[in-house]
Coordinates of C-alpha atoms and ligand atoms in Angstrom, one line a residue:
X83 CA 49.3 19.1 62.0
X84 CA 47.6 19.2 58.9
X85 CA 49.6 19.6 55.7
X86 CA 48.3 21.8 52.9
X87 CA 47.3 19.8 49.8
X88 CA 46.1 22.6 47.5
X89 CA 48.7 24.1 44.9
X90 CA 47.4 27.6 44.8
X91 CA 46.1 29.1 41.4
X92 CA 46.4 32.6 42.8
X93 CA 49.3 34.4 43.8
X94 CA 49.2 37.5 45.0
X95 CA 52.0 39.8 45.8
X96 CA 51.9 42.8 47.8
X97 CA 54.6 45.2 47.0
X98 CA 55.4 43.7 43.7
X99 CA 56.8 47.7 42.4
X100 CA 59.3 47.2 45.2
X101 CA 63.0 46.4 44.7
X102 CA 62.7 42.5 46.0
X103 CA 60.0 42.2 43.4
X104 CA 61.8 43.8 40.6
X105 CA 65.4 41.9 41.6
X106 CA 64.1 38.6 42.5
X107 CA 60.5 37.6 42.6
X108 CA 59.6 38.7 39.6
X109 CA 62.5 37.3 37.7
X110 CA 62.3 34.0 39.7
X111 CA 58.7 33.6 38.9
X112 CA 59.3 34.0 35.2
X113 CA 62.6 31.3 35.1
X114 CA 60.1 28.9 36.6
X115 CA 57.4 29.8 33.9
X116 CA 60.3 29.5 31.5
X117 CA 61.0 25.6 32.8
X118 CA 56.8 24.7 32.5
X119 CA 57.4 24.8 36.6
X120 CA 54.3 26.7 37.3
X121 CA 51.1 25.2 37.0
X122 CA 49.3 27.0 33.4
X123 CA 45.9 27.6 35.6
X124 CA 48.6 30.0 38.2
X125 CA 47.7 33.7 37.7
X126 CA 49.9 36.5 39.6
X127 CA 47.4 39.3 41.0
X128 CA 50.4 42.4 41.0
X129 CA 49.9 44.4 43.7
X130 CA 51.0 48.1 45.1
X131 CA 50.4 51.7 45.6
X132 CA 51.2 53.0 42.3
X133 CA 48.2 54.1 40.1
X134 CA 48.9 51.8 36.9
X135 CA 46.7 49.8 34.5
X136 CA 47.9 46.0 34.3
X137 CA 49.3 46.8 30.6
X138 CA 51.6 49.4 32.3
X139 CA 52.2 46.8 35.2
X140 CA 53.2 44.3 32.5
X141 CA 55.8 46.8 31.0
X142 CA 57.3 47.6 34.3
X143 CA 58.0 43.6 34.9
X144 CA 59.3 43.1 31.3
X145 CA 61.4 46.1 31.9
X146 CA 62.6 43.7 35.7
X147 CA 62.9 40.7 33.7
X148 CA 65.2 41.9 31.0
X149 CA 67.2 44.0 33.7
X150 CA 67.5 40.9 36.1
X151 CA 66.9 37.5 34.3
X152 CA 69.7 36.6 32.1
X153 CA 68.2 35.8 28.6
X154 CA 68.7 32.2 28.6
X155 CA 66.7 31.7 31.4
X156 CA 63.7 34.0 30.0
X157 CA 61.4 31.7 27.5
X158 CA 58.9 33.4 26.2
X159 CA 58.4 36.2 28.0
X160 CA 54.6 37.6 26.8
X161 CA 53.2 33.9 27.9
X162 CA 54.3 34.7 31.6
X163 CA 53.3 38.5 31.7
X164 CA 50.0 37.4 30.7
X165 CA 49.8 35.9 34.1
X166 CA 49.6 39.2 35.5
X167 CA 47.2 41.5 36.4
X168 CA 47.7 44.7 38.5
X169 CA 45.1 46.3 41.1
X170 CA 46.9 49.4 42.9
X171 CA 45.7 49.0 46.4
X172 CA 47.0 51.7 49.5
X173 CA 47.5 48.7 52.0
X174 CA 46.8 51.6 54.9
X175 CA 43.0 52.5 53.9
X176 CA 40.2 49.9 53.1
X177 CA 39.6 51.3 49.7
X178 CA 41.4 49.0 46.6
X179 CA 40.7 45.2 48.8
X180 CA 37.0 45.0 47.2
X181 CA 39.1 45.4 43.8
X182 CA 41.7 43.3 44.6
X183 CA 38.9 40.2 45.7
X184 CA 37.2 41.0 42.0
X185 CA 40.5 40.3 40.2
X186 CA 41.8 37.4 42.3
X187 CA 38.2 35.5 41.6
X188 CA 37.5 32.0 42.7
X189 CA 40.1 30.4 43.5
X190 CA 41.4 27.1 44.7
X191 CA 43.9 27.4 46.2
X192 CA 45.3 31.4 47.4
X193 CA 49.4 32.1 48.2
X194 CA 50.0 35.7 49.6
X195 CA 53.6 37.2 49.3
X196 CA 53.9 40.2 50.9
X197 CA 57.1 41.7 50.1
X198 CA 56.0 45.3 52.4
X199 CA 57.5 47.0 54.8
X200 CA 55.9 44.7 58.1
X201 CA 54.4 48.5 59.4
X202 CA 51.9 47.0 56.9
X203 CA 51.3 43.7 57.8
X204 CA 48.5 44.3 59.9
X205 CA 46.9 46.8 57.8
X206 CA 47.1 44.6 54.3
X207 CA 45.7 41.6 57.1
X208 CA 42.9 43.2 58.2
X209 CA 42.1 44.1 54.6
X210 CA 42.2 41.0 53.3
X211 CA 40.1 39.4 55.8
X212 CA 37.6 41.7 55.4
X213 CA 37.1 40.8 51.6
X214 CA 37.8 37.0 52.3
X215 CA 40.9 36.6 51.1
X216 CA 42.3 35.1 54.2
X217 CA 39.4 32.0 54.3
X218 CA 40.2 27.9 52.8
X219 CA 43.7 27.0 52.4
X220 CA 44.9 31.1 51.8
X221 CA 48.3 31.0 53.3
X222 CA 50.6 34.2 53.5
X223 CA 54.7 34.6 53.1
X224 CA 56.2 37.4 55.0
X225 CA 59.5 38.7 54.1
X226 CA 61.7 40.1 56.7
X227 CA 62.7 41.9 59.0
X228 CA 59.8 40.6 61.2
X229 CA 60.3 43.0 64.2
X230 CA 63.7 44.1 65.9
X231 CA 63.4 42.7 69.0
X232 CA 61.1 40.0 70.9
X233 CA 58.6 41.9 71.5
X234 CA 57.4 43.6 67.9
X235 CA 58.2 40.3 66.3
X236 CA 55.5 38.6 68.8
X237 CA 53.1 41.9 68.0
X238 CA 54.1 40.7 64.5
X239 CA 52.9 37.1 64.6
X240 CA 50.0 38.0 66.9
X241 CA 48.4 39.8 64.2
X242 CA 49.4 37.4 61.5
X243 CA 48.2 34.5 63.5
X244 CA 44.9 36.2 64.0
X245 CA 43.7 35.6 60.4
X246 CA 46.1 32.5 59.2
X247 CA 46.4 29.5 61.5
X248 CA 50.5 28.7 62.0
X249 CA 50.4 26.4 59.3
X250 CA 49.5 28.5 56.4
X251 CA 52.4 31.2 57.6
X252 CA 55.9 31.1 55.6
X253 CA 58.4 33.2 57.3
X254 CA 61.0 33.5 54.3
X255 CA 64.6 33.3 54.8
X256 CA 65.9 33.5 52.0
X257 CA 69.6 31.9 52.4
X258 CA 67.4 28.7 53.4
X259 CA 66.6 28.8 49.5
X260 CA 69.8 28.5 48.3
X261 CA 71.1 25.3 47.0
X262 CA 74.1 25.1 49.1
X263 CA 72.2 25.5 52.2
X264 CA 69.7 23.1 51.4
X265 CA 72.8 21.0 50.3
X266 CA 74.6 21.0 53.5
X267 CA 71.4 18.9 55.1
X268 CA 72.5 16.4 51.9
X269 CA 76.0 16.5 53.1
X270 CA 75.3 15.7 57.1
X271 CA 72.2 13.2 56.7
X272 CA 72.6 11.6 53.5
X273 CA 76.4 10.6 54.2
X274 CA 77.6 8.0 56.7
X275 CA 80.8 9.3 57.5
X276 CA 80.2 12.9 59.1
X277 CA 77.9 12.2 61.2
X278 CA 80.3 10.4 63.9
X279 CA 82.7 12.6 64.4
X280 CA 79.7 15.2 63.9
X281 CA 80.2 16.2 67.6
X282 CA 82.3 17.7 70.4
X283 CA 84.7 14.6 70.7
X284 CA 85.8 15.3 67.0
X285 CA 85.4 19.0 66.4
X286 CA 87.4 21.6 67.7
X287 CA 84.8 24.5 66.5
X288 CA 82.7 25.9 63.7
X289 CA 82.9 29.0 62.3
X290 CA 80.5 30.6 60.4
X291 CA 81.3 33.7 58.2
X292 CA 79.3 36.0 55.4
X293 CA 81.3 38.7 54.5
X294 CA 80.0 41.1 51.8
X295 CA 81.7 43.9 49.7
X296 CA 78.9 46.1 49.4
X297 CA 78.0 49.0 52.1
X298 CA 75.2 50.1 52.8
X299 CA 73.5 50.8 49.4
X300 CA 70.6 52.7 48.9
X301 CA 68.6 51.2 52.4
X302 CA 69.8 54.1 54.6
X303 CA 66.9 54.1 56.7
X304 CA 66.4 50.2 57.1
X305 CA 70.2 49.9 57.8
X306 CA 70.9 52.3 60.2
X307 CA 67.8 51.4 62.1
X308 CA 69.1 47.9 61.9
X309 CA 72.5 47.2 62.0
X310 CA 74.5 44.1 61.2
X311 CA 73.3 41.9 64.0
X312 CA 69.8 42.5 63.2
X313 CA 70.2 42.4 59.3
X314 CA 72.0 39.3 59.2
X315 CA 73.5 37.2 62.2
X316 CA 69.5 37.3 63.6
X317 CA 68.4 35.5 61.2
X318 CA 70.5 33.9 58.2
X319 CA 73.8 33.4 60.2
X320 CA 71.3 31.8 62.7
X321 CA 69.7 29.6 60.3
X322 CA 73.1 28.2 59.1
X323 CA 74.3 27.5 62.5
X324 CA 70.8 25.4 63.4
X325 CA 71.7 23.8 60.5
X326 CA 75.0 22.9 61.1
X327 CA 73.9 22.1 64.7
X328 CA 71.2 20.0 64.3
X329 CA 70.2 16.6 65.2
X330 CA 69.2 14.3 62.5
X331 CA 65.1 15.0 61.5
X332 CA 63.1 11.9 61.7
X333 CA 62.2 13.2 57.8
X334 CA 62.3 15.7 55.5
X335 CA 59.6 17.7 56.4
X336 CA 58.5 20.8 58.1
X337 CA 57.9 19.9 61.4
X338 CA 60.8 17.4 61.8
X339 CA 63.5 19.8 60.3
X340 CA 62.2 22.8 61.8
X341 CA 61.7 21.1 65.5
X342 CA 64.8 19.9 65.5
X343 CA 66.4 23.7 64.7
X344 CA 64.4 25.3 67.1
X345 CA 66.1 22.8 70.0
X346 CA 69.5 24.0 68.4
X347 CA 68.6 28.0 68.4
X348 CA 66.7 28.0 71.9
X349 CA 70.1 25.9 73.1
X350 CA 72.5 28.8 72.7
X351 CA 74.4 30.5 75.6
X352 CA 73.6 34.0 76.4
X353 CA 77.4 35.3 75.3
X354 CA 79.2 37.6 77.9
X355 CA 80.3 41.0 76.9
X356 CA 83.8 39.9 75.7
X357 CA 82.1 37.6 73.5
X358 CA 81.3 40.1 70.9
X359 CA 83.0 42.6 69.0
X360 CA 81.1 45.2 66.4
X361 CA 82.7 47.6 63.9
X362 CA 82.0 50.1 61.5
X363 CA 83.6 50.5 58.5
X364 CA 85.7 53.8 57.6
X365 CA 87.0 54.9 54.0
X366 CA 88.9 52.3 52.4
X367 CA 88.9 50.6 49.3
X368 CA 87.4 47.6 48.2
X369 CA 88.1 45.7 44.5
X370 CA 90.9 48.5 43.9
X371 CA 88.0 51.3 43.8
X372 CA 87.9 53.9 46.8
X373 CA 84.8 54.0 49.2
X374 CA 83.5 56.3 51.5
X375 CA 82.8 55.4 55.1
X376 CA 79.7 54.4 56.5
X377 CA 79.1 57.6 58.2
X378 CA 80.3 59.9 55.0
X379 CA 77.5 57.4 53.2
X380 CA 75.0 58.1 55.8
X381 CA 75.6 61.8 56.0
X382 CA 76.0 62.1 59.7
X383 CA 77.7 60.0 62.7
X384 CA 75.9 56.9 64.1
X385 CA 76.6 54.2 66.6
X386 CA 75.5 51.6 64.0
X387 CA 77.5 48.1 63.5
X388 CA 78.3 47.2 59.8
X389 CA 80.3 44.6 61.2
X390 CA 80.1 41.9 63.8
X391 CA 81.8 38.7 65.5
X392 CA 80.6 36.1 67.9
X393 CA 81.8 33.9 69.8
X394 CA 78.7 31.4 70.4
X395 CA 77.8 27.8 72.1
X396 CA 75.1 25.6 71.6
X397 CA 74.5 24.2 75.4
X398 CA 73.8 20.4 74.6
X399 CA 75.7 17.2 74.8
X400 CA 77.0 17.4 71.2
X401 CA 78.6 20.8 70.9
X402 CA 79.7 20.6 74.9
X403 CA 82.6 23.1 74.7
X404 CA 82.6 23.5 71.0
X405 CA 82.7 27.3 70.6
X406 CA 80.7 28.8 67.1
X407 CA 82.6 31.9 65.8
X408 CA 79.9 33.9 63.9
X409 CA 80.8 37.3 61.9
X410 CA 79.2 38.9 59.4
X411 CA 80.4 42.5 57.8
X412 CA 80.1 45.1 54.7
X413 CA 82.6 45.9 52.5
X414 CA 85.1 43.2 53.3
X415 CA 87.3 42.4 51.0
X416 CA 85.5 40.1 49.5
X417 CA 82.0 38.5 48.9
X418 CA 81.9 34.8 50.5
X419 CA 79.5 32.7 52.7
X420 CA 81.0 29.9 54.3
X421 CA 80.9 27.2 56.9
X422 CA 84.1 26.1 58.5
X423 CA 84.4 22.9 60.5
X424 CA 87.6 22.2 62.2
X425 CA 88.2 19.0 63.6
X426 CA 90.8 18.3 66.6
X427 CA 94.3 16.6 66.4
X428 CA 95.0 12.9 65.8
X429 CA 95.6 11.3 69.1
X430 CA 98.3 10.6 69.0
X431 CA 101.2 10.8 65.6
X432 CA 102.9 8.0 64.5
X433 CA 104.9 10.1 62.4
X434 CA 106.4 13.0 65.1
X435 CA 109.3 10.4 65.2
X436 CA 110.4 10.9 61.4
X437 CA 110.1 15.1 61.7
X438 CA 106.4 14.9 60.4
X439 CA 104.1 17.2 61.2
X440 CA 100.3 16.5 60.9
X441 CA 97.6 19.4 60.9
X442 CA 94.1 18.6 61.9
X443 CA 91.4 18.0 59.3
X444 CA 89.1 20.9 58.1
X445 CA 85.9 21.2 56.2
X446 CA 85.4 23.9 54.5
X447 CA 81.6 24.5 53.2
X448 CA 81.7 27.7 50.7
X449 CA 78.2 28.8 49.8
X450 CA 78.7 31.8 47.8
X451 CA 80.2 33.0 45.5
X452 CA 81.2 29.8 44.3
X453 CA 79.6 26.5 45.7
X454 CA 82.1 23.9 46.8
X455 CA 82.7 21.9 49.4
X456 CA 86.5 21.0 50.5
X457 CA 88.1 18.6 52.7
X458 CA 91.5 18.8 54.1
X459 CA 93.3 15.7 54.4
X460 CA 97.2 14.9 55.7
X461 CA 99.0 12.7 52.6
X462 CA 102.5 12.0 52.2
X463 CA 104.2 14.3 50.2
X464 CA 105.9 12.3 47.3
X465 CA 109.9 11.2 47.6
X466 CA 112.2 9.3 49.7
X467 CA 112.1 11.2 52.4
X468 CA 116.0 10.8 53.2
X469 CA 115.5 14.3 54.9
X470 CA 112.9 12.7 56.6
X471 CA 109.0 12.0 55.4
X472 CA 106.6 14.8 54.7
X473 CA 102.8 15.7 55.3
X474 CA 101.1 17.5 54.1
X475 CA 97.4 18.7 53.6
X476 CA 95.5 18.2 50.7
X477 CA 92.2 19.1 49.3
X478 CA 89.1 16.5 48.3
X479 CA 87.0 18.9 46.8
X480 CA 83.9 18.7 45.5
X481 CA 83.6 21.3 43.3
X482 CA 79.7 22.3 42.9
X483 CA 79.3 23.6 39.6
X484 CA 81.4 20.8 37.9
X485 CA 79.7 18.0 39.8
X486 CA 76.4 19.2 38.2
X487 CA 77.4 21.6 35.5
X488 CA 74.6 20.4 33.5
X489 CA 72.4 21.8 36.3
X490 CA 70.7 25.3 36.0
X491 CA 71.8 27.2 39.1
X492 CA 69.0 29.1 40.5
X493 CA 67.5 32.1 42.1
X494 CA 66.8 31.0 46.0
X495 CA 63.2 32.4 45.7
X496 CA 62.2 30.1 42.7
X497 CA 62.6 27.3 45.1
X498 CA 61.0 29.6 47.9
X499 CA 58.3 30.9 45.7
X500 CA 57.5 26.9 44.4
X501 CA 57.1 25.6 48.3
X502 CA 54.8 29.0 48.7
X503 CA 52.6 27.6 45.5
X504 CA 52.4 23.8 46.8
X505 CA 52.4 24.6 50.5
X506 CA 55.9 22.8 51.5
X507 CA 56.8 24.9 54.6
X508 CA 59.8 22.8 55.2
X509 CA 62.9 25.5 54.1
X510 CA 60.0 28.3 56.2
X511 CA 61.0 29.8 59.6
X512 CA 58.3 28.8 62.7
X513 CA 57.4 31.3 65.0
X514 CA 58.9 29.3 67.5
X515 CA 62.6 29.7 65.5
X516 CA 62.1 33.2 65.3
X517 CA 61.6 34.0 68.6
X518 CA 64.1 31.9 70.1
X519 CA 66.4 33.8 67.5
X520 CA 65.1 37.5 68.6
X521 CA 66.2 36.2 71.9
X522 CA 69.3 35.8 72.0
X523 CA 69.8 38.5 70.0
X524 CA 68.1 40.8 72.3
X525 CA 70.1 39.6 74.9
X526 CA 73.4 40.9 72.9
X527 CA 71.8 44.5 72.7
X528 CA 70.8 44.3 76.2
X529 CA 74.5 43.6 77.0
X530 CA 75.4 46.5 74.4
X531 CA 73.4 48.7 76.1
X532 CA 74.5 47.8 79.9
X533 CA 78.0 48.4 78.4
X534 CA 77.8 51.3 76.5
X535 CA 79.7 49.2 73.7
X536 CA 80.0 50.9 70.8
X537 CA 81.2 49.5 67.2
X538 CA 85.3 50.0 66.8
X539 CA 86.2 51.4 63.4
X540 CA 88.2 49.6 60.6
X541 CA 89.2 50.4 57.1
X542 CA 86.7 49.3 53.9
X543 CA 88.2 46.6 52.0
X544 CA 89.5 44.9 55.9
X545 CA 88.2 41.5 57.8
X546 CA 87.0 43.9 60.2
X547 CA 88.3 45.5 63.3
X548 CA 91.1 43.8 65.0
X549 CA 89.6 43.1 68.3
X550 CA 87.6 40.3 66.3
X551 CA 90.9 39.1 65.2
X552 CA 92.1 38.8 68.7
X553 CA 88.6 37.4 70.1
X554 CA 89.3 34.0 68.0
X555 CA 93.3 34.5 68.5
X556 CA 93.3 34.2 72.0
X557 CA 91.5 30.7 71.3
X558 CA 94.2 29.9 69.1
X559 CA 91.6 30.1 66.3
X560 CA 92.6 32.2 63.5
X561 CA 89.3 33.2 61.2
X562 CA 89.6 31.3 57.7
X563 CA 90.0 34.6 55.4
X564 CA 92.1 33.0 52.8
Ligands
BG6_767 C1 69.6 40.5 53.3 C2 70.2 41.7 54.0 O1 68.7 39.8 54.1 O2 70.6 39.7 52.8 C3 71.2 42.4 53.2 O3 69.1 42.6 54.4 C4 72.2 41.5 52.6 O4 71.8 43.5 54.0 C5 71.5 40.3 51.9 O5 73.0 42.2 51.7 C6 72.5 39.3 51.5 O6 71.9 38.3 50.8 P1 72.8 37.4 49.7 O7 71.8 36.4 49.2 O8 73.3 38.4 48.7 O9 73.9 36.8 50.5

């Protein structure tokens, strides 16, 4: 396939009054301004339903910037609003593309971001076709969610793939813009010593857990349409276990990385009923402050999951047996991404004989809040041992923020937002990944369905209900909440 050469010197971004712009793009595009990371000839066409004059536009994104960007990370602020423009276009009616074409000019090299709700993907598609703005090298991001099940997401890419070829398409996901993420590809294929005991004969399982403290915000109708399966394990939770899973890429470059996930995500087991559990939480508190429960926030009951736990496998000769234990839930107790990798027991102990005991090895892979990656490893506890000689476990850690404290941590869409402007799909979801994610997720809700399964309740400010404590227990696995 062809790679795309052109850095654009157009960006255009549909829905750029909405709360992703204001929270992250907006801020992330200035930051990279700020560090002389976009190129000067880059001008950002604004774009969304709201009558307003690009002065008033400009305002409104100074107001984002100084709300969202801390002030080192700022520069000089007028230079970067000057790269704005704003056309106020209704992406359901014609009207406003013509506009929108006059303002964006000649242009190199075209990037698309539409940050809208994907109802008006086709419409904002057809639009821009019809004025041009889908001809050359004019290649479109697309935020989530991009359907909920198999089906719309195909109706999805259909359309999309009707004016851009799959090679101008980049299907964000944006935990695949975070350093740590893209940092755990460093840590399997850039070290020699993971990648042999990388496999079933050396692990015991994975598990793979993003817990957040906040509920359900101010997205009632997204959320309760979606649900925790759909909002997170779909996609990101999936993305970190293809990660995790995958065979080494020939390269570092979209189509090896992104072939070699795929083979991962349409490799897992369709997971029996007793494979799952869901919750939903109730009142509770979380950080010593009292919240309501989901359905108080709501306003009325709902079968809706703000919580759940998987128990998955990757069918292929590596993970033979290995089982993946996903879960993802609001308002747990606290905020934290992680990847855990448990290896098995030592063989056999040369120690058992003195009254040691060894524990098997773990890796633990935080992602957020903090970044830090820690090994577990048996050492001999100090002394003469004349009670006998002691193990015990003890952190290597590679602590993220001291290793490169001279680093500036950033925003996961300035990297996103960069590989948009010079056409790097690499950290970019293929339709293929998608799919084969919407299927075995559709599967789960099939099996929901079938089983009238509905979410079990536990307390805000929990891990979650206890049946998901008891569907790694009976493993022996207890989930890594410390
Ligand atoms: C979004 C989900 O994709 O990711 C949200 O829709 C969730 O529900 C968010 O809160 C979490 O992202 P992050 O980067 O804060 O972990």
């Amino acid at each position: 396939m062809q790679e795309l050469t052109f850095t654009a010197d157009r960006l255009l971004l549909f829905g750029a009054t909405g709360d992703l712009s204001q929270r992250m793009l907006l801020p992330s595009l200035c930051a990279l301004h700020a560090d002389n990371l976009l190129d000067p000839n880059l001008r950002i066409v604004a774009t969304a339903r709201s009558e307003m004059s690009t002065k008033e536009f400009r305002d409104f994104a100074r107001k984002a910037l100084e709300k969202y960007l801390p002030k080192n990370r700022r520069g000089p602020m007028a230079d970067f609003l000057n790269r704005l423009s704003y056309v106020p276009v209704d992406a359901t009616t014609p009207e406003g593309y013509d506009e929108l074409a006059r303002e964006v000019g000649e242009y190199n090299g075209l990037a698309i971001f539409l940050s809208t709700a994907p109802s008006l993907f086709e419409p904002t598609i057809a639009g821009l076709e019809r004025v041009g703005l889908t001809r050359g090298n004019a290649r479109i991001a697309l935020e989530k969610p991009l359907g909920t099940d198999l089906g719309s997401s195909c109706e999805i890419n259909d359309a999309v793939a009707k004016a851009f070829t799959e090679d101008r398409i980049f299907r964000i996901d944006h935990y695949l813009g975070k350093e740590t993420v893209q940092n755990l590809l460093a840590l399997r294929f850039a070290n020699i010593l993971l990648e042999p005991v990388w496999n079933s004969n050396y692990i015991e399982h994975v598990q793979i857990s993003v817990a957040e403290t906040v509920g359900l915000e101010s997205r009632v109708a997204y959320y309760d349409d979606s649900g925790a399966l759909r909002d997170m394990v779909q996609n990101h939770i999936l993305q970190l276990l293809a990660l995790v899973a995958m065979e080494p890429p020939t390269s570092f470059d979209a189509t090896a990385v992104r072939d070699e996930k795929v083979k991962v995500l349409r490799a897992l087991r369709p997971i029996k009923a007793n494979e799952v559990v869901t919750g939903q939480y109730r009142a509770g508190a979380v950080d010593g402050k009292s919240v309501p429960g989901y359905d108080e926030e709501l306003g009325k009951d709902s079968d809706t999951e703000t919580y759940v736990a998987v128990k998955a496998h990757v069918d292929n000769w590596r993970w033979r047996g290995v089982p993946f234990y996903l879960r993802h839930g609001k308002r747990m107790p606290r905020r934290v991404t992680e990847i855990v990798v448990q290896f098995r027991c030592i063989p056999h102990s040369i120690f058992e004989g003195r009254g040691a005991k060894t524990e098997p090895n773990r890796l633990v892979i935080e992602i957020q809040p903090k970044e830090n990656i820690q090994l577990s490893m048996m050492a001999k506890v100090p002394g003469l041992g004349s009670d006998g000689l002691r193990l015990r476990p003890v952190p290597l850690d590679i602590a993220m923020p001291d290793a490169f404290s001279d680093v500036v941590r950033r925003i996961a869409y300035e990297r996103l937002l960069l590989d948009l402007i010079h056409g790097d799909q690499t950290l970019f979801v293929r339709r293929d990944e998608v799919e084969a994610q919407w299927d075995w997720i559709d599967h789960i809700r099939a099996l929901w369905a079938e089983n009238e399964i509905k979410p079990k309740t536990y307390a805000a400010g929990t891990w979650g209900p206890s049946a998901a404590v008891a569907l790694a227990e009976r493993d022996g696995v207890t989930w890594h909440d410390d």
